[in-house]
């Protein structure tokens, strides 16, 4: 086949540990080879790839995964880095072990509403407690939450200046040794983004080994637990 030299072996896209950065690197290399060939067919393929890039390179989860990959972070422009940072900040709030950050005035009023309003003797202690936490010094838990939030925001911004790794480096091993616990927690989630259908289809295929005739009445949470173990062992 005339275009076989430009094709990436399918086995590379079926890897369990394929990251968004590696996918983007192979995508860019393929596009450069096609452009250098300079025929009508390759020009059409390049145009199709660039059309797809208009959506791919502004997908917040994809950009976040590339941003946390020191090998390929350099390909992102300023706007793409901003989108990636915003996504990582939202992702941090969603993590079950993360602290949500300092409370806003709206959050305080919501808490007052949930407890029955701001009037009456019963609610005076509640209001006083919230005001004290807001203006006269936060509690230990709230203080840790605030420090954790500002810590992750600062860490995300400072990662913009990370020294580039070589393409051959294993980014998953690099992150496993990273000293910043905030970024490490984010990377464990962001880099798990499935960039091809292979891992997703592999997961669905695994159901046939679990859902046999004797297990049709298993509860959903039991199936989820079995699939989680199967996909991570």
mmCIF file with all atom_site columns, C-alpha atoms in Angstrom:
data_model
loop_
_atom_site.group_PDB
_atom_site.id
_atom_site.type_symbol
_atom_site.label_atom_id
_atom_site.label_alt_id
_atom_site.label_comp_id
_atom_site.label_asym_id
_atom_site.label_entity_id
_atom_site.label_seq_id
_atom_site.pdbx_PDB_ins_code
_atom_site.Cartn_x
_atom_site.Cartn_y
_atom_site.Cartn_z
_atom_site.occupancy
_atom_site.B_iso_or_equiv
_atom_site.pdbx_formal_charge
_atom_site.auth_seq_id
_atom_site.auth_comp_id
_atom_site.auth_asym_id
_atom_site.auth_atom_id
_atom_site.pdbx_PDB_model_num
ATOM 1   C CA . UNK A 1 1   ? 0.000   0.000   0.000  1.00 0.00 ? 1   UNK A CA 1
ATOM 2   C CA . UNK A 1 2   ? 1.375   3.403   -1.017 1.00 0.00 ? 2   UNK A CA 1
ATOM 3   C CA . UNK A 1 3   ? 0.539   5.056   2.309  1.00 0.00 ? 3   UNK A CA 1
ATOM 4   C CA . UNK A 1 4   ? 1.764   2.206   4.526  1.00 0.00 ? 4   UNK A CA 1
ATOM 5   C CA . UNK A 1 5   ? 4.939   4.106   5.410  1.00 0.00 ? 5   UNK A CA 1
ATOM 6   C CA . UNK A 1 6   ? 2.847   6.784   7.123  1.00 0.00 ? 6   UNK A CA 1
ATOM 7   C CA . UNK A 1 7   ? 0.758   4.410   9.217  1.00 0.00 ? 7   UNK A CA 1
ATOM 8   C CA . UNK A 1 8   ? 1.378   3.881   12.922 1.00 0.00 ? 8   UNK A CA 1
ATOM 9   C CA . UNK A 1 9   ? 1.297   0.180   13.933 1.00 0.00 ? 9   UNK A CA 1
ATOM 10  C CA . UNK A 1 10  ? -2.149  -0.547  15.454 1.00 0.00 ? 10  UNK A CA 1
ATOM 11  C CA . UNK A 1 11  ? -0.487  -2.287  18.407 1.00 0.00 ? 11  UNK A CA 1
ATOM 12  C CA . UNK A 1 12  ? 0.832   1.089   19.623 1.00 0.00 ? 12  UNK A CA 1
ATOM 13  C CA . UNK A 1 13  ? -2.712  2.435   19.963 1.00 0.00 ? 13  UNK A CA 1
ATOM 14  C CA . UNK A 1 14  ? -3.847  -0.699  21.811 1.00 0.00 ? 14  UNK A CA 1
ATOM 15  C CA . UNK A 1 15  ? -1.426  -0.240  24.692 1.00 0.00 ? 15  UNK A CA 1
ATOM 16  C CA . UNK A 1 16  ? -2.947  -0.020  28.157 1.00 0.00 ? 16  UNK A CA 1
ATOM 17  C CA . UNK A 1 17  ? -0.643  2.829   29.183 1.00 0.00 ? 17  UNK A CA 1
ATOM 18  C CA . UNK A 1 18  ? -1.050  5.000   26.070 1.00 0.00 ? 18  UNK A CA 1
ATOM 19  C CA . UNK A 1 19  ? -1.231  8.639   27.157 1.00 0.00 ? 19  UNK A CA 1
ATOM 20  C CA . UNK A 1 20  ? -2.736  11.669  25.465 1.00 0.00 ? 20  UNK A CA 1
ATOM 21  C CA . UNK A 1 21  ? 0.721   13.129  24.937 1.00 0.00 ? 21  UNK A CA 1
ATOM 22  C CA . UNK A 1 22  ? 1.973   10.003  23.160 1.00 0.00 ? 22  UNK A CA 1
ATOM 23  C CA . UNK A 1 23  ? -1.142  9.936   20.997 1.00 0.00 ? 23  UNK A CA 1
ATOM 24  C CA . UNK A 1 24  ? -0.605  13.591  20.080 1.00 0.00 ? 24  UNK A CA 1
ATOM 25  C CA . UNK A 1 25  ? 3.062   12.945  19.293 1.00 0.00 ? 25  UNK A CA 1
ATOM 26  C CA . UNK A 1 26  ? 2.219   10.096  16.892 1.00 0.00 ? 26  UNK A CA 1
ATOM 27  C CA . UNK A 1 27  ? -0.524  12.243  15.368 1.00 0.00 ? 27  UNK A CA 1
ATOM 28  C CA . UNK A 1 28  ? 1.910   15.108  14.723 1.00 0.00 ? 28  UNK A CA 1
ATOM 29  C CA . UNK A 1 29  ? 4.577   12.793  13.288 1.00 0.00 ? 29  UNK A CA 1
ATOM 30  C CA . UNK A 1 30  ? 2.063   11.230  10.905 1.00 0.00 ? 30  UNK A CA 1
ATOM 31  C CA . UNK A 1 31  ? 0.892   14.652  9.734  1.00 0.00 ? 31  UNK A CA 1
ATOM 32  C CA . UNK A 1 32  ? 4.449   15.820  9.061  1.00 0.00 ? 32  UNK A CA 1
ATOM 33  C CA . UNK A 1 33  ? 5.190   12.698  6.980  1.00 0.00 ? 33  UNK A CA 1
ATOM 34  C CA . UNK A 1 34  ? 1.997   13.161  4.978  1.00 0.00 ? 34  UNK A CA 1
ATOM 35  C CA . UNK A 1 35  ? 2.722   16.835  4.354  1.00 0.00 ? 35  UNK A CA 1
ATOM 36  C CA . UNK A 1 36  ? 6.264   16.098  3.166  1.00 0.00 ? 36  UNK A CA 1
ATOM 37  C CA . UNK A 1 37  ? 4.926   13.531  0.668  1.00 0.00 ? 37  UNK A CA 1
ATOM 38  C CA . UNK A 1 38  ? 2.891   16.296  -1.017 1.00 0.00 ? 38  UNK A CA 1
ATOM 39  C CA . UNK A 1 39  ? 0.348   14.473  -3.164 1.00 0.00 ? 39  UNK A CA 1
ATOM 40  C CA . UNK A 1 40  ? -3.344  15.081  -3.649 1.00 0.00 ? 40  UNK A CA 1
ATOM 41  C CA . UNK A 1 41  ? -4.267  12.176  -1.382 1.00 0.00 ? 41  UNK A CA 1
ATOM 42  C CA . UNK A 1 42  ? -1.860  13.117  1.411  1.00 0.00 ? 42  UNK A CA 1
ATOM 43  C CA . UNK A 1 43  ? -2.942  16.764  1.219  1.00 0.00 ? 43  UNK A CA 1
ATOM 44  C CA . UNK A 1 44  ? -6.552  15.664  1.682  1.00 0.00 ? 44  UNK A CA 1
ATOM 45  C CA . UNK A 1 45  ? -5.561  13.520  4.659  1.00 0.00 ? 45  UNK A CA 1
ATOM 46  C CA . UNK A 1 46  ? -3.669  16.425  6.249  1.00 0.00 ? 46  UNK A CA 1
ATOM 47  C CA . UNK A 1 47  ? -6.696  18.691  5.757  1.00 0.00 ? 47  UNK A CA 1
ATOM 48  C CA . UNK A 1 48  ? -8.925  16.083  7.448  1.00 0.00 ? 48  UNK A CA 1
ATOM 49  C CA . UNK A 1 49  ? -6.506  15.754  10.370 1.00 0.00 ? 49  UNK A CA 1
ATOM 50  C CA . UNK A 1 50  ? -6.319  19.527  10.832 1.00 0.00 ? 50  UNK A CA 1
ATOM 51  C CA . UNK A 1 51  ? -10.107 19.737  10.766 1.00 0.00 ? 51  UNK A CA 1
ATOM 52  C CA . UNK A 1 52  ? -10.263 17.129  13.532 1.00 0.00 ? 52  UNK A CA 1
ATOM 53  C CA . UNK A 1 53  ? -7.614  19.014  15.507 1.00 0.00 ? 53  UNK A CA 1
ATOM 54  C CA . UNK A 1 54  ? -9.927  22.003  15.827 1.00 0.00 ? 54  UNK A CA 1
ATOM 55  C CA . UNK A 1 55  ? -11.967 19.947  18.306 1.00 0.00 ? 55  UNK A CA 1
ATOM 56  C CA . UNK A 1 56  ? -9.281  17.657  19.702 1.00 0.00 ? 56  UNK A CA 1
ATOM 57  C CA . UNK A 1 57  ? -6.829  20.378  20.691 1.00 0.00 ? 57  UNK A CA 1
ATOM 58  C CA . UNK A 1 58  ? -9.455  22.352  22.591 1.00 0.00 ? 58  UNK A CA 1
ATOM 59  C CA . UNK A 1 59  ? -10.922 19.433  24.554 1.00 0.00 ? 59  UNK A CA 1
ATOM 60  C CA . UNK A 1 60  ? -10.233 20.358  28.176 1.00 0.00 ? 60  UNK A CA 1
ATOM 61  C CA . UNK A 1 61  ? -9.578  16.815  29.469 1.00 0.00 ? 61  UNK A CA 1
ATOM 62  C CA . UNK A 1 62  ? -7.243  16.037  26.559 1.00 0.00 ? 62  UNK A CA 1
ATOM 63  C CA . UNK A 1 63  ? -5.341  19.305  27.036 1.00 0.00 ? 63  UNK A CA 1
ATOM 64  C CA . UNK A 1 64  ? -5.009  18.663  30.779 1.00 0.00 ? 64  UNK A CA 1
ATOM 65  C CA . UNK A 1 65  ? -3.434  15.264  30.108 1.00 0.00 ? 65  UNK A CA 1
ATOM 66  C CA . UNK A 1 66  ? -0.988  16.772  27.600 1.00 0.00 ? 66  UNK A CA 1
ATOM 67  C CA . UNK A 1 67  ? -0.189  19.647  29.985 1.00 0.00 ? 67  UNK A CA 1
ATOM 68  C CA . UNK A 1 68  ? 0.841   17.166  32.688 1.00 0.00 ? 68  UNK A CA 1
ATOM 69  C CA . UNK A 1 69  ? 3.124   15.339  30.246 1.00 0.00 ? 69  UNK A CA 1
ATOM 70  C CA . UNK A 1 70  ? 6.528   17.134  30.297 1.00 0.00 ? 70  UNK A CA 1
ATOM 71  C CA . UNK A 1 71  ? 7.471   15.497  27.007 1.00 0.00 ? 71  UNK A CA 1
ATOM 72  C CA . UNK A 1 72  ? 4.708   17.147  24.990 1.00 0.00 ? 72  UNK A CA 1
ATOM 73  C CA . UNK A 1 73  ? 3.608   20.155  27.061 1.00 0.00 ? 73  UNK A CA 1
ATOM 74  C CA . UNK A 1 74  ? 5.673   22.414  24.786 1.00 0.00 ? 74  UNK A CA 1
ATOM 75  C CA . UNK A 1 75  ? 3.229   21.964  21.869 1.00 0.00 ? 75  UNK A CA 1
ATOM 76  C CA . UNK A 1 76  ? 0.414   23.750  23.731 1.00 0.00 ? 76  UNK A CA 1
ATOM 77  C CA . UNK A 1 77  ? -0.121  27.442  23.143 1.00 0.00 ? 77  UNK A CA 1
ATOM 78  C CA . UNK A 1 78  ? -1.095  29.985  25.796 1.00 0.00 ? 78  UNK A CA 1
ATOM 79  C CA . UNK A 1 79  ? -4.848  29.542  25.372 1.00 0.00 ? 79  UNK A CA 1
ATOM 80  C CA . UNK A 1 80  ? -4.614  25.753  25.459 1.00 0.00 ? 80  UNK A CA 1
ATOM 81  C CA . UNK A 1 81  ? -2.529  25.885  28.640 1.00 0.00 ? 81  UNK A CA 1
ATOM 82  C CA . UNK A 1 82  ? -5.118  28.139  30.256 1.00 0.00 ? 82  UNK A CA 1
ATOM 83  C CA . UNK A 1 83  ? -7.904  25.678  29.364 1.00 0.00 ? 83  UNK A CA 1
ATOM 84  C CA . UNK A 1 84  ? -5.817  22.808  30.753 1.00 0.00 ? 84  UNK A CA 1
ATOM 85  C CA . UNK A 1 85  ? -5.173  24.636  34.039 1.00 0.00 ? 85  UNK A CA 1
ATOM 86  C CA . UNK A 1 86  ? -8.855  25.446  34.471 1.00 0.00 ? 86  UNK A CA 1
ATOM 87  C CA . UNK A 1 87  ? -9.781  21.815  33.887 1.00 0.00 ? 87  UNK A CA 1
ATOM 88  C CA . UNK A 1 88  ? -7.204  20.612  36.420 1.00 0.00 ? 88  UNK A CA 1
ATOM 89  C CA . UNK A 1 89  ? -8.561  23.034  39.016 1.00 0.00 ? 89  UNK A CA 1
ATOM 90  C CA . UNK A 1 90  ? -12.096 21.684  38.457 1.00 0.00 ? 90  UNK A CA 1
ATOM 91  C CA . UNK A 1 91  ? -10.752 18.145  38.579 1.00 0.00 ? 91  UNK A CA 1
ATOM 92  C CA . UNK A 1 92  ? -9.110  18.826  41.941 1.00 0.00 ? 92  UNK A CA 1
ATOM 93  C CA . UNK A 1 93  ? -12.427 19.939  43.399 1.00 0.00 ? 93  UNK A CA 1
ATOM 94  C CA . UNK A 1 94  ? -14.012 16.686  42.203 1.00 0.00 ? 94  UNK A CA 1
ATOM 95  C CA . UNK A 1 95  ? -11.409 14.400  43.774 1.00 0.00 ? 95  UNK A CA 1
ATOM 96  C CA . UNK A 1 96  ? -12.820 12.681  46.897 1.00 0.00 ? 96  UNK A CA 1
ATOM 97  C CA . UNK A 1 97  ? -9.622  13.306  48.900 1.00 0.00 ? 97  UNK A CA 1
ATOM 98  C CA . UNK A 1 98  ? -9.245  16.939  47.838 1.00 0.00 ? 98  UNK A CA 1
ATOM 99  C CA . UNK A 1 99  ? -10.209 20.030  49.787 1.00 0.00 ? 99  UNK A CA 1
ATOM 100 C CA . UNK A 1 100 ? -12.728 22.216  47.972 1.00 0.00 ? 100 UNK A CA 1
ATOM 101 C CA . UNK A 1 101 ? -11.014 25.530  48.706 1.00 0.00 ? 101 UNK A CA 1
ATOM 102 C CA . UNK A 1 102 ? -12.023 28.596  50.700 1.00 0.00 ? 102 UNK A CA 1
ATOM 103 C CA . UNK A 1 103 ? -15.729 29.305  51.077 1.00 0.00 ? 103 UNK A CA 1
ATOM 104 C CA . UNK A 1 104 ? -17.250 32.263  49.310 1.00 0.00 ? 104 UNK A CA 1
ATOM 105 C CA . UNK A 1 105 ? -19.911 34.539  50.748 1.00 0.00 ? 105 UNK A CA 1
ATOM 106 C CA . UNK A 1 106 ? -22.480 32.689  48.669 1.00 0.00 ? 106 UNK A CA 1
ATOM 107 C CA . UNK A 1 107 ? -21.493 29.394  50.279 1.00 0.00 ? 107 UNK A CA 1
ATOM 108 C CA . UNK A 1 108 ? -21.917 30.902  53.749 1.00 0.00 ? 108 UNK A CA 1
ATOM 109 C CA . UNK A 1 109 ? -25.400 32.199  52.923 1.00 0.00 ? 109 UNK A CA 1
ATOM 110 C CA . UNK A 1 110 ? -26.320 28.784  51.514 1.00 0.00 ? 110 UNK A CA 1
ATOM 111 C CA . UNK A 1 111 ? -25.306 27.157  54.792 1.00 0.00 ? 111 UNK A CA 1
ATOM 112 C CA . UNK A 1 112 ? -27.358 29.636  56.751 1.00 0.00 ? 112 UNK A CA 1
ATOM 113 C CA . UNK A 1 113 ? -30.376 28.965  54.549 1.00 0.00 ? 113 UNK A CA 1
ATOM 114 C CA . UNK A 1 114 ? -30.020 25.202  55.020 1.00 0.00 ? 114 UNK A CA 1
ATOM 115 C CA . UNK A 1 115 ? -29.929 25.597  58.809 1.00 0.00 ? 115 UNK A CA 1
ATOM 116 C CA . UNK A 1 116 ? -33.102 27.673  58.922 1.00 0.00 ? 116 UNK A CA 1
ATOM 117 C CA . UNK A 1 117 ? -32.101 31.312  58.300 1.00 0.00 ? 117 UNK A CA 1
ATOM 118 C CA . UNK A 1 118 ? -30.217 33.937  60.282 1.00 0.00 ? 118 UNK A CA 1
ATOM 119 C CA . UNK A 1 119 ? -32.877 35.010  62.767 1.00 0.00 ? 119 UNK A CA 1
ATOM 120 C CA . UNK A 1 120 ? -33.791 33.644  66.144 1.00 0.00 ? 120 UNK A CA 1
ATOM 121 C CA . UNK A 1 121 ? -31.867 32.540  69.237 1.00 0.00 ? 121 UNK A CA 1
ATOM 122 C CA . UNK A 1 122 ? -31.257 29.065  67.890 1.00 0.00 ? 122 UNK A CA 1
ATOM 123 C CA . UNK A 1 123 ? -29.370 30.361  64.873 1.00 0.00 ? 123 UNK A CA 1
ATOM 124 C CA . UNK A 1 124 ? -27.326 33.055  66.609 1.00 0.00 ? 124 UNK A CA 1
ATOM 125 C CA . UNK A 1 125 ? -24.632 30.541  67.554 1.00 0.00 ? 125 UNK A CA 1
ATOM 126 C CA . UNK A 1 126 ? -24.517 29.244  63.988 1.00 0.00 ? 126 UNK A CA 1
ATOM 127 C CA . UNK A 1 127 ? -24.120 32.734  62.574 1.00 0.00 ? 127 UNK A CA 1
ATOM 128 C CA . UNK A 1 128 ? -21.469 33.624  65.152 1.00 0.00 ? 128 UNK A CA 1
ATOM 129 C CA . UNK A 1 129 ? -19.503 30.473  64.324 1.00 0.00 ? 129 UNK A CA 1
ATOM 130 C CA . UNK A 1 130 ? -19.571 31.181  60.599 1.00 0.00 ? 130 UNK A CA 1
ATOM 131 C CA . UNK A 1 131 ? -18.556 34.796  61.126 1.00 0.00 ? 131 UNK A CA 1
ATOM 132 C CA . UNK A 1 132 ? -15.694 33.772  63.373 1.00 0.00 ? 132 UNK A CA 1
ATOM 133 C CA . UNK A 1 133 ? -14.447 31.269  60.819 1.00 0.00 ? 133 UNK A CA 1
ATOM 134 C CA . UNK A 1 134 ? -14.710 33.956  58.149 1.00 0.00 ? 134 UNK A CA 1
ATOM 135 C CA . UNK A 1 135 ? -13.268 37.024  59.878 1.00 0.00 ? 135 UNK A CA 1
ATOM 136 C CA . UNK A 1 136 ? -11.500 36.087  63.123 1.00 0.00 ? 136 UNK A CA 1
ATOM 137 C CA . UNK A 1 137 ? -9.575  32.992  62.152 1.00 0.00 ? 137 UNK A CA 1
ATOM 138 C CA . UNK A 1 138 ? -10.566 29.757  60.510 1.00 0.00 ? 138 UNK A CA 1
ATOM 139 C CA . UNK A 1 139 ? -10.748 26.409  62.194 1.00 0.00 ? 139 UNK A CA 1
ATOM 140 C CA . UNK A 1 140 ? -7.952  23.900  61.711 1.00 0.00 ? 140 UNK A CA 1
ATOM 141 C CA . UNK A 1 141 ? -9.916  21.972  59.085 1.00 0.00 ? 141 UNK A CA 1
ATOM 142 C CA . UNK A 1 142 ? -10.889 25.071  57.143 1.00 0.00 ? 142 UNK A CA 1
ATOM 143 C CA . UNK A 1 143 ? -7.342  26.360  57.275 1.00 0.00 ? 143 UNK A CA 1
ATOM 144 C CA . UNK A 1 144 ? -5.976  23.140  55.849 1.00 0.00 ? 144 UNK A CA 1
ATOM 145 C CA . UNK A 1 145 ? -8.628  23.270  53.145 1.00 0.00 ? 145 UNK A CA 1
ATOM 146 C CA . UNK A 1 146 ? -7.599  26.779  52.166 1.00 0.00 ? 146 UNK A CA 1
ATOM 147 C CA . UNK A 1 147 ? -3.899  25.950  52.196 1.00 0.00 ? 147 UNK A CA 1
ATOM 148 C CA . UNK A 1 148 ? -4.528  22.832  50.131 1.00 0.00 ? 148 UNK A CA 1
ATOM 149 C CA . UNK A 1 149 ? -6.546  24.767  47.558 1.00 0.00 ? 149 UNK A CA 1
ATOM 150 C CA . UNK A 1 150 ? -4.013  27.543  47.136 1.00 0.00 ? 150 UNK A CA 1
ATOM 151 C CA . UNK A 1 151 ? -1.276  24.924  47.097 1.00 0.00 ? 151 UNK A CA 1
ATOM 152 C CA . UNK A 1 152 ? -2.758  23.052  44.145 1.00 0.00 ? 152 UNK A CA 1
ATOM 153 C CA . UNK A 1 153 ? -3.467  26.259  42.203 1.00 0.00 ? 153 UNK A CA 1
ATOM 154 C CA . UNK A 1 154 ? 0.125   27.372  42.698 1.00 0.00 ? 154 UNK A CA 1
ATOM 155 C CA . UNK A 1 155 ? 1.423   23.927  41.773 1.00 0.00 ? 155 UNK A CA 1
ATOM 156 C CA . UNK A 1 156 ? -0.610  23.838  38.553 1.00 0.00 ? 156 UNK A CA 1
ATOM 157 C CA . UNK A 1 157 ? 0.717   27.261  37.525 1.00 0.00 ? 157 UNK A CA 1
ATOM 158 C CA . UNK A 1 158 ? 4.320   26.450  38.403 1.00 0.00 ? 158 UNK A CA 1
ATOM 159 C CA . UNK A 1 159 ? 4.211   23.226  36.370 1.00 0.00 ? 159 UNK A CA 1
ATOM 160 C CA . UNK A 1 160 ? 4.145   25.474  33.303 1.00 0.00 ? 160 UNK A CA 1
ATOM 161 C CA . UNK A 1 161 ? 7.906   25.894  33.727 1.00 0.00 ? 161 UNK A CA 1
ATOM 162 C CA . UNK A 1 162 ? 8.752   22.197  34.008 1.00 0.00 ? 162 UNK A CA 1
ATOM 163 C CA . UNK A 1 163 ? 11.861  21.104  32.151 1.00 0.00 ? 163 UNK A CA 1
ATOM 164 C CA . UNK A 1 164 ? 11.001  18.997  29.116 1.00 0.00 ? 164 UNK A CA 1
ATOM 165 C CA . UNK A 1 165 ? 11.602  15.250  29.300 1.00 0.00 ? 165 UNK A CA 1
ATOM 166 C CA . UNK A 1 166 ? 12.970  13.234  26.402 1.00 0.00 ? 166 UNK A CA 1
ATOM 167 C CA . UNK A 1 167 ? 10.401  11.525  24.223 1.00 0.00 ? 167 UNK A CA 1
ATOM 168 C CA . UNK A 1 168 ? 11.720  8.105   25.260 1.00 0.00 ? 168 UNK A CA 1
ATOM 169 C CA . UNK A 1 169 ? 11.113  8.788   28.962 1.00 0.00 ? 169 UNK A CA 1
ATOM 170 C CA . UNK A 1 170 ? 8.285   6.969   30.751 1.00 0.00 ? 170 UNK A CA 1
ATOM 171 C CA . UNK A 1 171 ? 6.012   9.706   32.067 1.00 0.00 ? 171 UNK A CA 1
ATOM 172 C CA . UNK A 1 172 ? 4.091   7.309   34.335 1.00 0.00 ? 172 UNK A CA 1
ATOM 173 C CA . UNK A 1 173 ? 7.295   6.289   36.113 1.00 0.00 ? 173 UNK A CA 1
ATOM 174 C CA . UNK A 1 174 ? 8.319   9.945   36.295 1.00 0.00 ? 174 UNK A CA 1
ATOM 175 C CA . UNK A 1 175 ? 5.056   10.872  38.011 1.00 0.00 ? 175 UNK A CA 1
ATOM 176 C CA . UNK A 1 176 ? 5.273   7.935   40.427 1.00 0.00 ? 176 UNK A CA 1
ATOM 177 C CA . UNK A 1 177 ? 8.477   9.509   41.792 1.00 0.00 ? 177 UNK A CA 1
ATOM 178 C CA . UNK A 1 178 ? 7.212   13.105  41.763 1.00 0.00 ? 178 UNK A CA 1
ATOM 179 C CA . UNK A 1 179 ? 7.492   14.837  45.168 1.00 0.00 ? 179 UNK A CA 1
ATOM 180 C CA . UNK A 1 180 ? 4.422   17.109  44.789 1.00 0.00 ? 180 UNK A CA 1
ATOM 181 C CA . UNK A 1 181 ? 1.500   15.153  46.250 1.00 0.00 ? 181 UNK A CA 1
ATOM 182 C CA . UNK A 1 182 ? -1.080  17.572  44.831 1.00 0.00 ? 182 UNK A CA 1
ATOM 183 C CA . UNK A 1 183 ? 0.055   17.283  41.225 1.00 0.00 ? 183 UNK A CA 1
ATOM 184 C CA . UNK A 1 184 ? 0.690   13.571  41.612 1.00 0.00 ? 184 UNK A CA 1
ATOM 185 C CA . UNK A 1 185 ? -2.955  13.025  42.601 1.00 0.00 ? 185 UNK A CA 1
ATOM 186 C CA . UNK A 1 186 ? -4.122  15.026  39.595 1.00 0.00 ? 186 UNK A CA 1
ATOM 187 C CA . UNK A 1 187 ? -1.781  13.218  37.208 1.00 0.00 ? 187 UNK A CA 1
ATOM 188 C CA . UNK A 1 188 ? -3.043  9.813   38.324 1.00 0.00 ? 188 UNK A CA 1
ATOM 189 C CA . UNK A 1 189 ? -6.518  10.815  37.129 1.00 0.00 ? 189 UNK A CA 1
ATOM 190 C CA . UNK A 1 190 ? -5.730  13.079  34.156 1.00 0.00 ? 190 UNK A CA 1
ATOM 191 C CA . UNK A 1 191 ? -3.256  10.700  32.510 1.00 0.00 ? 191 UNK A CA 1
ATOM 192 C CA . UNK A 1 192 ? -5.762  7.831   32.757 1.00 0.00 ? 192 UNK A CA 1
ATOM 193 C CA . UNK A 1 193 ? -7.813  9.457   29.995 1.00 0.00 ? 193 UNK A CA 1
ATOM 194 C CA . UNK A 1 194 ? -8.569  6.801   27.324 1.00 0.00 ? 194 UNK A CA 1
ATOM 195 C CA . UNK A 1 195 ? -7.416  8.391   24.059 1.00 0.00 ? 195 UNK A CA 1
ATOM 196 C CA . UNK A 1 196 ? -8.473  5.485   21.832 1.00 0.00 ? 196 UNK A CA 1
ATOM 197 C CA . UNK A 1 197 ? -11.362 3.022   21.850 1.00 0.00 ? 197 UNK A CA 1
ATOM 198 C CA . UNK A 1 198 ? -9.069  0.042   22.494 1.00 0.00 ? 198 UNK A CA 1
ATOM 199 C CA . UNK A 1 199 ? -9.067  0.259   26.302 1.00 0.00 ? 199 UNK A CA 1
ATOM 200 C CA . UNK A 1 200 ? -12.806 0.956   26.435 1.00 0.00 ? 200 UNK A CA 1
ATOM 201 C CA . UNK A 1 201 ? -13.626 -1.977  24.150 1.00 0.00 ? 201 UNK A CA 1
ATOM 202 C CA . UNK A 1 202 ? -11.285 -4.182  26.161 1.00 0.00 ? 202 UNK A CA 1
ATOM 203 C CA . UNK A 1 203 ? -13.263 -3.304  29.287 1.00 0.00 ? 203 UNK A CA 1
ATOM 204 C CA . UNK A 1 204 ? -16.618 -4.167  27.709 1.00 0.00 ? 204 UNK A CA 1
ATOM 205 C CA . UNK A 1 205 ? -15.174 -7.398  26.331 1.00 0.00 ? 205 UNK A CA 1
ATOM 206 C CA . UNK A 1 206 ? -14.206 -8.385  29.855 1.00 0.00 ? 206 UNK A CA 1
ATOM 207 C CA . UNK A 1 207 ? -17.867 -8.480  30.846 1.00 0.00 ? 207 UNK A CA 1
ATOM 208 C CA . UNK A 1 208 ? -18.372 -11.729 28.987 1.00 0.00 ? 208 UNK A CA 1
ATOM 209 C CA . UNK A 1 209 ? -16.043 -13.447 31.444 1.00 0.00 ? 209 UNK A CA 1
ATOM 210 C CA . UNK A 1 210 ? -18.071 -12.119 34.374 1.00 0.00 ? 210 UNK A CA 1
ATOM 211 C CA . UNK A 1 211 ? -21.719 -12.028 33.305 1.00 0.00 ? 211 UNK A CA 1
ATOM 212 C CA . UNK A 1 212 ? -22.397 -15.702 32.650 1.00 0.00 ? 212 UNK A CA 1
ATOM 213 C CA . UNK A 1 213 ? -25.704 -17.514 33.249 1.00 0.00 ? 213 UNK A CA 1
ATOM 214 C CA . UNK A 1 214 ? -24.927 -18.063 36.919 1.00 0.00 ? 214 UNK A CA 1
ATOM 215 C CA . UNK A 1 215 ? -24.172 -14.399 37.597 1.00 0.00 ? 215 UNK A CA 1
ATOM 216 C CA . UNK A 1 216 ? -27.016 -12.581 35.876 1.00 0.00 ? 216 UNK A CA 1
ATOM 217 C CA . UNK A 1 217 ? -28.489 -11.435 39.188 1.00 0.00 ? 217 UNK A CA 1
ATOM 218 C CA . UNK A 1 218 ? -25.387 -9.784  40.592 1.00 0.00 ? 218 UNK A CA 1
ATOM 219 C CA . UNK A 1 219 ? -25.858 -6.248  41.856 1.00 0.00 ? 219 UNK A CA 1
ATOM 220 C CA . UNK A 1 220 ? -24.387 -3.336  39.924 1.00 0.00 ? 220 UNK A CA 1
ATOM 221 C CA . UNK A 1 221 ? -21.916 -2.379  42.661 1.00 0.00 ? 221 UNK A CA 1
ATOM 222 C CA . UNK A 1 222 ? -20.566 -5.953  42.729 1.00 0.00 ? 222 UNK A CA 1
ATOM 223 C CA . UNK A 1 223 ? -20.053 -5.909  38.957 1.00 0.00 ? 223 UNK A CA 1
ATOM 224 C CA . UNK A 1 224 ? -18.323 -2.526  39.199 1.00 0.00 ? 224 UNK A CA 1
ATOM 225 C CA . UNK A 1 225 ? -15.973 -3.845  41.881 1.00 0.00 ? 225 UNK A CA 1
ATOM 226 C CA . UNK A 1 226 ? -15.086 -6.965  39.855 1.00 0.00 ? 226 UNK A CA 1
ATOM 227 C CA . UNK A 1 227 ? -14.472 -4.898  36.714 1.00 0.00 ? 227 UNK A CA 1
ATOM 228 C CA . UNK A 1 228 ? -12.292 -2.463  38.652 1.00 0.00 ? 228 UNK A CA 1
ATOM 229 C CA . UNK A 1 229 ? -10.128 -5.317  39.895 1.00 0.00 ? 229 UNK A CA 1
ATOM 230 C CA . UNK A 1 230 ? -9.989  -6.922  36.450 1.00 0.00 ? 230 UNK A CA 1
ATOM 231 C CA . UNK A 1 231 ? -8.919  -3.713  34.694 1.00 0.00 ? 231 UNK A CA 1
ATOM 232 C CA . UNK A 1 232 ? -6.184  -2.899  37.202 1.00 0.00 ? 232 UNK A CA 1
ATOM 233 C CA . UNK A 1 233 ? -4.482  -6.259  37.647 1.00 0.00 ? 233 UNK A CA 1
#
